[in-house]
XYZ file of C-alpha atoms in Angstrom:
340
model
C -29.805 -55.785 24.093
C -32.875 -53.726 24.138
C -32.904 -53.738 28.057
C -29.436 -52.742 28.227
C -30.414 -49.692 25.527
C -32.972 -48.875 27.680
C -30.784 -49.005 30.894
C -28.326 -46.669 29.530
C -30.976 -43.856 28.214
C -32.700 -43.845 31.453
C -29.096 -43.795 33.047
C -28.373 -40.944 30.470
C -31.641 -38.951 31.424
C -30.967 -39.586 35.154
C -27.433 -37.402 34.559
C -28.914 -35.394 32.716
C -31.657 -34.298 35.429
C -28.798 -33.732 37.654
C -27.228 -31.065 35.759
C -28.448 -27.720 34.316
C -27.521 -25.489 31.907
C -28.071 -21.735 32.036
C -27.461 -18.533 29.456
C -26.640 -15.035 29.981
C -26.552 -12.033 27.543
C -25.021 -8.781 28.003
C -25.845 -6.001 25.568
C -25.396 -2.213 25.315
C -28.682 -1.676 23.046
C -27.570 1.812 22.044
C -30.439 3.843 23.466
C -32.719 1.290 23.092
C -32.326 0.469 19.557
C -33.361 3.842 18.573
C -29.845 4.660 17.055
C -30.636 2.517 14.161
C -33.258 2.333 11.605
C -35.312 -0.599 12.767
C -33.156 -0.867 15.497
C -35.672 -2.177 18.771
C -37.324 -4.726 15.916
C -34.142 -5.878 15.401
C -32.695 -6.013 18.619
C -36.167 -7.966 19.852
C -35.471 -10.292 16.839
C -31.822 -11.100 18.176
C -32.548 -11.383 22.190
C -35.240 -13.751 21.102
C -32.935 -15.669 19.230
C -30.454 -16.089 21.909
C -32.682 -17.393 24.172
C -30.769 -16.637 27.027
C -32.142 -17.112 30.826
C -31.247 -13.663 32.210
C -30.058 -10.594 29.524
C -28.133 -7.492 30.882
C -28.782 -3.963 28.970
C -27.459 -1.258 29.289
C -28.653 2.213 27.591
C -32.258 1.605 28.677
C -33.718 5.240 28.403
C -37.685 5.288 28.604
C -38.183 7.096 26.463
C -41.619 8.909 25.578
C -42.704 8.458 28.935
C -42.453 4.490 28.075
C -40.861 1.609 30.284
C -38.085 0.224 28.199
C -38.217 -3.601 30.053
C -42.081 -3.552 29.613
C -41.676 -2.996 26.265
C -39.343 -5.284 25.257
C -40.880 -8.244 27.235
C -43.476 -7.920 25.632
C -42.072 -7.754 22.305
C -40.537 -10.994 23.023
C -43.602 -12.108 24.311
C -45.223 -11.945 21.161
C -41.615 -13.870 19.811
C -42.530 -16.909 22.023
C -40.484 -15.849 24.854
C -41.709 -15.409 28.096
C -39.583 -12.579 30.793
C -39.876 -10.884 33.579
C -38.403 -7.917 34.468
C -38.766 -4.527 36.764
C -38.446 -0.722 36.285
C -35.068 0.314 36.020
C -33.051 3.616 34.296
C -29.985 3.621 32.326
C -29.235 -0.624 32.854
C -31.739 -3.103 33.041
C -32.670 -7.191 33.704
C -34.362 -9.747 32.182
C -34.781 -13.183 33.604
C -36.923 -16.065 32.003
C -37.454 -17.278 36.117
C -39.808 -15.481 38.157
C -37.896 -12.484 40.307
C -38.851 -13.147 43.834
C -37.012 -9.288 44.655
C -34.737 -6.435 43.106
C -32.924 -3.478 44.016
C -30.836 -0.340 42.641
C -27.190 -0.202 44.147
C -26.309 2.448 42.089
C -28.706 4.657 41.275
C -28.338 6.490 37.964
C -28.048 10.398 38.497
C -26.487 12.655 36.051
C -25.304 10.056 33.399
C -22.774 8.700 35.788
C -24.120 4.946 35.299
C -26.313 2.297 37.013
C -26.397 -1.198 38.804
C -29.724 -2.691 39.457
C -30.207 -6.648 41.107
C -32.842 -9.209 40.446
C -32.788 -12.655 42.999
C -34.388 -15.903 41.536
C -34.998 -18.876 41.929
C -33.639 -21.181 39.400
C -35.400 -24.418 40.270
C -34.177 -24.401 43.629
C -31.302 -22.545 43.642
C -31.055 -18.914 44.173
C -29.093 -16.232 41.911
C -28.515 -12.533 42.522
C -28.418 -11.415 38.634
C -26.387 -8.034 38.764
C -26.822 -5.164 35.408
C -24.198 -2.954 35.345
C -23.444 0.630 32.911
C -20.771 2.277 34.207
C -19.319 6.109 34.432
C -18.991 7.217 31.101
C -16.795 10.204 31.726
C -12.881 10.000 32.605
C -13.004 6.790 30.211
C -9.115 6.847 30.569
C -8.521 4.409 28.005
C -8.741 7.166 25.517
C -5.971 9.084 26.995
C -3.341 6.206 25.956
C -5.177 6.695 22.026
C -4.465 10.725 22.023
C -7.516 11.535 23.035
C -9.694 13.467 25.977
C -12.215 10.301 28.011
C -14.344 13.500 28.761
C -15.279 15.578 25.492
C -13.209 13.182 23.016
C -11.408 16.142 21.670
C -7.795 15.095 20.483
C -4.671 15.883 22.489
C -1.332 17.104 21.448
C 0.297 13.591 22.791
C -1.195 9.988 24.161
C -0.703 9.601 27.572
C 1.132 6.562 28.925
C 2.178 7.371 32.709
C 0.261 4.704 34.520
C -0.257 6.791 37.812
C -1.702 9.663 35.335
C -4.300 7.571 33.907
C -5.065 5.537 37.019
C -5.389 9.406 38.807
C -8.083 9.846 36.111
C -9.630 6.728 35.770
C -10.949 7.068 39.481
C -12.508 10.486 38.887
C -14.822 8.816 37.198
C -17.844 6.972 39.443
C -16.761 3.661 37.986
C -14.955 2.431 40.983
C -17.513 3.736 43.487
C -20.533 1.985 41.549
C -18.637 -1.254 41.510
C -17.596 -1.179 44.739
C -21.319 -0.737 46.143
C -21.736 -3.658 43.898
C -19.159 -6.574 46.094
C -20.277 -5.057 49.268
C -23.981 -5.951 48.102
C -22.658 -9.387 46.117
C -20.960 -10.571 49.364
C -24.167 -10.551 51.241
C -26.072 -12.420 48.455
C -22.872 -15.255 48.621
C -23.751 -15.341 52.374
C -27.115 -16.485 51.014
C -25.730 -18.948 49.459
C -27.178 -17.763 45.958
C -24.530 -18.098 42.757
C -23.869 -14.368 41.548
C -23.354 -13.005 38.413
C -22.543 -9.329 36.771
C -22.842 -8.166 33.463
C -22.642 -4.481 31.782
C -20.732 -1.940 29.520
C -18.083 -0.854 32.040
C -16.888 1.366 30.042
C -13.138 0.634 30.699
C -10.788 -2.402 29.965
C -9.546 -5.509 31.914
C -5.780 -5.351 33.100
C -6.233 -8.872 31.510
C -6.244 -6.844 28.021
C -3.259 -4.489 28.775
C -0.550 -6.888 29.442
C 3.557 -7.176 28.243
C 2.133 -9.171 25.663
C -0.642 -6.875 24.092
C 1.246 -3.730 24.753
C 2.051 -3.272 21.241
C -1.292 -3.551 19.814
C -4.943 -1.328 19.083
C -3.061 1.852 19.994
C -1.690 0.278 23.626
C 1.492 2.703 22.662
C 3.394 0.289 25.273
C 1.128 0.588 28.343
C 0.824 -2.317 30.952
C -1.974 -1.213 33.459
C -3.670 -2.840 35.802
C -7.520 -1.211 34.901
C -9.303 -0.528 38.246
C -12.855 -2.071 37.978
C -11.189 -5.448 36.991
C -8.494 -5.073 39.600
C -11.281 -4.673 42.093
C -13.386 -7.844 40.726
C -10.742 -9.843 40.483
C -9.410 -8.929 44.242
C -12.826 -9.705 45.524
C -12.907 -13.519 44.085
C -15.075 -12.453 40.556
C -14.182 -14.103 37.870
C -14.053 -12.628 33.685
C -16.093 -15.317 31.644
C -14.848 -14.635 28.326
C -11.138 -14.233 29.924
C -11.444 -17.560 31.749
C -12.764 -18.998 28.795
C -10.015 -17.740 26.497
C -6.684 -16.684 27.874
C -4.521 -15.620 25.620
C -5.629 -11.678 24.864
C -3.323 -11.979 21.849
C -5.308 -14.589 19.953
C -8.817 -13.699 21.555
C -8.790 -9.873 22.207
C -12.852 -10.037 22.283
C -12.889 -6.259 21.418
C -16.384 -5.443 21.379
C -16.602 -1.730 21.140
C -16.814 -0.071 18.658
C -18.506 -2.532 16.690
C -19.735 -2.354 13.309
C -22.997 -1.818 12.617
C -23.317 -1.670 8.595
C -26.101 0.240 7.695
C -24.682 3.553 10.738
C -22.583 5.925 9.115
C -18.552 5.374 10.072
C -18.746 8.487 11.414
C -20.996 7.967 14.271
C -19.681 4.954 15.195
C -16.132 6.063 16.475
C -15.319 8.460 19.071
C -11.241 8.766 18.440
C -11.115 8.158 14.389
C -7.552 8.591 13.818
C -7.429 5.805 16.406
C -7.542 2.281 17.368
C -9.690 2.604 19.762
C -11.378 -1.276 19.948
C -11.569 -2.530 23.138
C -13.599 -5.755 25.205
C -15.377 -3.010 27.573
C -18.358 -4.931 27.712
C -18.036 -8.440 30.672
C -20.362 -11.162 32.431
C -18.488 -11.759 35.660
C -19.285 -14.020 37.961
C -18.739 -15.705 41.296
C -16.965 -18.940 40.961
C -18.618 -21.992 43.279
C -18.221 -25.536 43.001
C -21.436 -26.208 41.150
C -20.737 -24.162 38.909
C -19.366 -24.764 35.249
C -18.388 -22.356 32.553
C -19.089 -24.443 29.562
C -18.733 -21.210 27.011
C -18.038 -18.026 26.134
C -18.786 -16.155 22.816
C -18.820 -12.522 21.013
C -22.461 -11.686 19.924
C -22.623 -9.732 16.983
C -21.158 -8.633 14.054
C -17.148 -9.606 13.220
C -16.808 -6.007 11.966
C -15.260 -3.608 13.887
C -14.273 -0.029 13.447
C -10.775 0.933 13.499
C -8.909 4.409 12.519
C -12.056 5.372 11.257
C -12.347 2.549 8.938
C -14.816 -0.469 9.049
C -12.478 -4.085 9.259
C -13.658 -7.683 9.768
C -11.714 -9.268 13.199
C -9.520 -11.723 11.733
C -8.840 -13.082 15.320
C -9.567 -16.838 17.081
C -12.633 -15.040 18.505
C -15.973 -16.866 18.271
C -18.961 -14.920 16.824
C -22.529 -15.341 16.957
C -23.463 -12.992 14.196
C -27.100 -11.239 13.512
C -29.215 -12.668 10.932
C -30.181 -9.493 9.806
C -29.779 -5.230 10.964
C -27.170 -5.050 13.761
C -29.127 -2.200 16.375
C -26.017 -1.388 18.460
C -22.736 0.224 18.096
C -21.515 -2.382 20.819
C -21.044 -6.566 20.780
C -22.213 -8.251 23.572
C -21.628 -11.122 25.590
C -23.070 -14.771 25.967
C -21.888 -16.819 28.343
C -22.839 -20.244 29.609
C -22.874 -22.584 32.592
C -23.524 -25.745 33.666
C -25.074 -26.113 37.227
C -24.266 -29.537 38.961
């Protein structure tokens, strides 16, 4: 009996060596944490606790002359967590594996967004980690809510023509930057090295505005088919949280604007006589057949901020909530794979 006991836990251990697991975090830190009182304690308090193997930022500013990813590893550092990381503007990476090389494909300039790309290896198998904060301006989604994606001054009517807010959706740099992004990706899947994306887009999945959400958060009836997601999607990429839950209905994931309790109402909406909650905030990733997506959560608050109002989601949406000050007027992303 004992032999067999200690047949099956060496049998166990055996399978287990043969698989492993592997975290990723996306977070807009809201200019670095800055935007809240004790905000960049906090937010080193929560990446810490996540423990994820590679973390996405976006809104890294430097500010004071400082290098944001310096900083922060070594706040963690002196949580028990070990990083690396390089210099980067506006997005930014950090990976618990040594980076063996990294590169800007879209290069900040004149607050029209970033991607930056770190290559590891993951005990012998090579990723191309991807951070992404996209175009700000022309965020078209706020058209449909009554309101200008530009200045966020309201508009005598919502627009709803689909050509109209496509037209203005690709003024933006959002489409270029993620473009410049597959071209670069589809090199690094040559390689043979798993790929993965994650950023504040700002703008929606077509997996969000469907026949079946088109009633809902201000929608007024629009089915569109977003263009950053149409783009990922066309190219093989693959939505984590939208793989992981389907139904937009029962699982919106809306993770902007979130609530962060102890920020004013007031300067956490940009549209407050709105419903302006969206999911603008992804981990994509390249789908390959040793790779598993074992789960897919919201991290942060449930609260959310709606016509100017603070709510709790009352959705099927999973949360992993902060222990303590939420630093960020966004909710990020955790996903999580298994690698055969």
């Amino acid at each position: 009996m004992k032999l067999l006991l200690l047949l099956c836990l060496v049998g166990g251990l055996v399978a287990c060596q043969g698989k492993k697991e592997v975290k990723f975090l996306q977070l807009n830190v809201w200019q670095e944490g800055t935007s809240v009182k004790d905000g960049y304690e906090a937010l080193a308090d929560e990446i810490a606790r996540v423990d994820a193997d590679f973390v996405m930022l976006s809104e890294v500013r430097n500010y004071k002359n400082t290098r944001f990813c310096d900083r922060i590893t070594e706040s963690l550092k002196e949580r028990g967590k070990t990083y690396y990381s390089f210099y980067s503007y506006d997005s930014g990476l950090l990976s618990k594996y040594p980076i063996k090389d990294s590169a800007t494909i879209f290069p900040e300039k004149g607050d029209h967004g970033s991607i930056y790309k770190l290559v590891a290896d993951m005990d012998g198998q090579e990723v191309a980690v991807y951070t992404a904060h996209l175009d700000y301006l022309n965020c078209s989604y706020y058209l449909v809510r009554g309101y200008s994606g530009s200045n966020w001054r309201r508009l005598d009517s919502a627009v709803v023509n689909v050509d109209s807010l496509l037209a203005d959706n690709v003024a933006s740099q959002r489409d270029d930057a993620i473009r410049l992004f597959i071209a670069d990706a589809q090199k690094e899947l040559a390689k043979n090295r798993l790929v993965f994306i994650g950023g504040d887009f700002n703008e929606p999945s077509h997996l969000d505005w469907t026949e079946a959400t088109k009633d809902s958060a201000d929608h007024h009836g629009v089915v569109i088919p977003w263009t950053v997601s149409t783009l990922l999607e066309q190219a093989g990429f693959k939505d984590a949280y939208r793989v992981f839950y389907s139904d937009p209905v029962k699982n919106p994931g809306y993770t902007y604007p979130a609530d962060a309790p102890t920020v004013d109402v007031k300067r956490l909406t940009w549209a407050p006589e709105s419903d302006e909650r969206e999911r603008i905030d992804f981990i994509y990733y390249f789908p390959a057949e040793k790779l598993n997506l074992t789960n897919a959560v919201i991290f942060g608050p449930r609260g959310s901020i709606r016509n100017n109002e603070r709510i709790v989601e009352n959705t099927a949406d999973v949360f992993v909530e902060p222990l303590g000050i939420w630093p960020t007027d966004h909710k990020g992303v955790i996903a999580e794979f298994q690698l055969k």
